[in-house]
Amino acid sequence: MLDRYNTVISGSTALELVHPTGLVPRNLDFVCPNQEADALCSFLISKRYIPIADTAVFPLIIDDVPGQNCIESVRKLRHSVTGALIHVIVSTSSSALAPIFSAHSTIVMNFVSANGFYCCYPMLTEK
């Protein structure tokens, strides 16, 4: 799936792989290119995930404004049986990595691709 939709896993799941703490992530964050978002969400819906409407909380902070940090939008889906939560983070570009390298902190600049997992700043992440 990661390869098919040019998508990577980021967030707490990726961080737990590169810097294990024993904490269990509460959701799964996928980051995908803007042109793959609809296809990825359709695939997840076919696997019994249901889109969750997102309500804005005002005032918006910079991370909530579309286009900031190379994030076009965030789509949330919940599994109809297990309740598992997925965030689909849609990049403003054709690269899923743009939002990761535009993140607010080096500690979250980690990702899992179809080929392996990566830590962009291993020395800083360890501290």
mmCIF file of C-alpha atoms in Angstrom:
data_model
loop_
_atom_site.group_PDB
_atom_site.id
_atom_site.type_symbol
_atom_site.label_atom_id
_atom_site.label_comp_id
_atom_site.label_asym_id
_atom_site.label_seq_id
_atom_site.Cartn_x
_atom_site.Cartn_y
_atom_site.Cartn_z
ATOM 1 C CA MET A 1 0.000 0.000 0.000
ATOM 2 C CA LEU A 2 2.799 2.441 0.819
ATOM 3 C CA ASP A 3 4.415 1.761 -2.532
ATOM 4 C CA ARG A 4 1.183 1.832 -4.538
ATOM 5 C CA TYR A 5 0.160 5.278 -3.251
ATOM 6 C CA ASN A 6 3.676 6.760 -2.806
ATOM 7 C CA THR A 7 2.823 7.134 0.863
ATOM 8 C CA VAL A 8 4.866 7.033 4.059
ATOM 9 C CA ILE A 9 3.983 6.532 7.714
ATOM 10 C CA SER A 10 4.978 9.337 10.055
ATOM 11 C CA GLY A 11 4.104 10.575 13.516
ATOM 12 C CA SER A 12 4.271 8.570 16.715
ATOM 13 C CA THR A 13 4.429 5.209 14.925
ATOM 14 C CA ALA A 14 7.543 6.199 12.967
ATOM 15 C CA LEU A 15 9.098 7.766 16.063
ATOM 16 C CA GLU A 16 8.483 4.583 18.070
ATOM 17 C CA LEU A 17 10.366 2.569 15.428
ATOM 18 C CA VAL A 18 13.447 4.795 15.384
ATOM 19 C CA HIS A 19 13.417 5.618 19.107
ATOM 20 C CA PRO A 20 11.559 2.871 21.023
ATOM 21 C CA THR A 21 9.950 3.961 24.285
ATOM 22 C CA GLY A 22 7.352 1.250 24.755
ATOM 23 C CA LEU A 23 4.477 3.689 24.217
ATOM 24 C CA VAL A 24 1.716 2.415 21.956
ATOM 25 C CA PRO A 25 0.700 4.969 19.294
ATOM 26 C CA ARG A 26 -3.020 5.841 19.411
ATOM 27 C CA ASN A 27 -3.354 6.402 15.668
ATOM 28 C CA LEU A 28 -1.585 5.855 12.379
ATOM 29 C CA ASP A 29 -0.440 8.830 10.308
ATOM 30 C CA PHE A 30 -0.061 8.375 6.559
ATOM 31 C CA VAL A 31 1.500 11.179 4.503
ATOM 32 C CA CYS A 32 0.714 11.109 0.799
ATOM 33 C CA PRO A 33 1.272 13.284 -2.281
ATOM 34 C CA ASN A 34 -1.686 15.501 -3.181
ATOM 35 C CA GLN A 35 -2.483 13.510 -6.328
ATOM 36 C CA GLU A 36 -2.723 10.220 -4.367
ATOM 37 C CA ALA A 37 -5.029 11.354 -1.539
ATOM 38 C CA ASP A 38 -8.359 10.401 -3.110
ATOM 39 C CA ALA A 39 -7.123 6.965 -4.201
ATOM 40 C CA LEU A 40 -5.590 6.246 -0.777
ATOM 41 C CA CYS A 41 -8.779 7.262 1.035
ATOM 42 C CA SER A 42 -10.885 5.166 -1.367
ATOM 43 C CA PHE A 43 -8.669 2.176 -0.618
ATOM 44 C CA LEU A 44 -9.079 2.708 3.141
ATOM 45 C CA ILE A 45 -12.850 3.088 2.766
ATOM 46 C CA SER A 46 -12.884 -0.268 0.926
ATOM 47 C CA LYS A 47 -11.245 -1.719 4.061
ATOM 48 C CA ARG A 48 -14.145 -0.493 6.266
ATOM 49 C CA TYR A 49 -12.707 2.849 7.335
ATOM 50 C CA ILE A 50 -15.249 5.660 7.600
ATOM 51 C CA PRO A 51 -14.335 9.328 6.998
ATOM 52 C CA ILE A 52 -14.741 11.570 10.047
ATOM 53 C CA ALA A 53 -15.867 15.148 9.524
ATOM 54 C CA ASP A 54 -13.353 17.626 10.892
ATOM 55 C CA THR A 55 -14.542 20.724 12.682
ATOM 56 C CA ALA A 56 -12.266 23.743 12.875
ATOM 57 C CA VAL A 57 -11.486 25.269 16.261
ATOM 58 C CA PHE A 58 -10.853 29.004 16.138
ATOM 59 C CA PRO A 59 -8.573 30.827 16.221
ATOM 60 C CA LEU A 60 -6.538 28.736 13.820
ATOM 61 C CA ILE A 61 -2.870 28.211 14.580
ATOM 62 C CA ILE A 62 -0.260 28.011 11.839
ATOM 63 C CA ASP A 63 -0.390 24.197 11.789
ATOM 64 C CA ASP A 64 -4.142 24.356 11.073
ATOM 65 C CA VAL A 65 -3.928 26.726 8.111
ATOM 66 C CA PRO A 66 -3.967 24.778 4.808
ATOM 67 C CA GLY A 67 -0.674 25.074 2.941
ATOM 68 C CA GLN A 68 1.453 25.793 5.992
ATOM 69 C CA ASN A 69 4.165 23.228 6.661
ATOM 70 C CA CYS A 70 3.493 21.807 3.175
ATOM 71 C CA ILE A 71 0.233 20.244 4.408
ATOM 72 C CA GLU A 72 -2.770 20.711 2.134
ATOM 73 C CA SER A 73 -5.229 18.942 4.434
ATOM 74 C CA VAL A 74 -5.642 16.198 7.013
ATOM 75 C CA ARG A 75 -8.331 13.579 6.473
ATOM 76 C CA LYS A 76 -9.413 11.414 9.393
ATOM 77 C CA LEU A 77 -10.873 7.931 9.094
ATOM 78 C CA ARG A 78 -12.027 5.475 11.765
ATOM 79 C CA HIS A 79 -12.422 1.723 11.305
ATOM 80 C CA SER A 80 -16.059 0.679 11.570
ATOM 81 C CA VAL A 81 -15.303 -2.413 13.679
ATOM 82 C CA THR A 82 -12.088 -1.836 15.629
ATOM 83 C CA GLY A 83 -12.315 1.940 16.015
ATOM 84 C CA ALA A 84 -8.708 2.333 14.836
ATOM 85 C CA LEU A 85 -7.962 5.922 13.787
ATOM 86 C CA ILE A 86 -6.010 6.903 10.676
ATOM 87 C CA HIS A 87 -4.899 10.398 9.678
ATOM 88 C CA VAL A 88 -4.193 10.917 5.984
ATOM 89 C CA ILE A 89 -1.919 13.955 5.782
ATOM 90 C CA VAL A 90 -2.059 15.350 2.256
ATOM 91 C CA SER A 91 1.089 17.064 0.985
ATOM 92 C CA THR A 92 0.844 20.284 -1.006
ATOM 93 C CA SER A 93 3.278 18.760 -3.500
ATOM 94 C CA SER A 94 3.861 15.579 -5.454
ATOM 95 C CA SER A 95 6.174 14.367 -2.669
ATOM 96 C CA ALA A 96 4.974 12.768 0.543
ATOM 97 C CA LEU A 97 8.198 13.901 2.206
ATOM 98 C CA ALA A 98 7.613 17.665 1.930
ATOM 99 C CA PRO A 99 5.493 17.883 5.124
ATOM 100 C CA ILE A 100 7.996 15.748 7.029
ATOM 101 C CA PHE A 101 10.927 18.016 6.178
ATOM 102 C CA SER A 102 8.774 21.065 6.982
ATOM 103 C CA ALA A 103 7.805 19.771 10.426
ATOM 104 C CA HIS A 104 8.062 21.988 13.486
ATOM 105 C CA SER A 105 10.681 19.801 15.189
ATOM 106 C CA THR A 106 13.457 17.411 14.185
ATOM 107 C CA ILE A 107 12.054 14.788 16.579
ATOM 108 C CA VAL A 108 9.127 14.183 14.217
ATOM 109 C CA MET A 109 11.250 14.034 11.057
ATOM 110 C CA ASN A 110 11.079 10.247 10.829
ATOM 111 C CA PHE A 111 9.123 8.096 8.424
ATOM 112 C CA VAL A 112 8.470 4.556 7.264
ATOM 113 C CA SER A 113 8.406 3.901 3.525
ATOM 114 C CA ALA A 114 7.749 0.737 1.553
ATOM 115 C CA ASN A 115 11.519 0.141 1.670
ATOM 116 C CA GLY A 116 12.450 0.829 5.284
ATOM 117 C CA PHE A 117 12.330 3.342 8.080
ATOM 118 C CA TYR A 118 14.299 6.561 8.238
ATOM 119 C CA CYS A 119 15.402 8.988 10.901
ATOM 120 C CA CYS A 120 16.455 12.299 9.379
ATOM 121 C CA TYR A 121 18.264 13.544 12.501
ATOM 122 C CA PRO A 122 19.344 10.468 14.494
ATOM 123 C CA MET A 123 21.720 12.315 16.845
ATOM 124 C CA LEU A 124 19.073 14.877 17.811
ATOM 125 C CA THR A 125 16.270 12.303 18.044
ATOM 126 C CA GLU A 126 18.255 10.259 20.571
ATOM 127 C CA LYS A 127 18.640 13.203 22.973
#
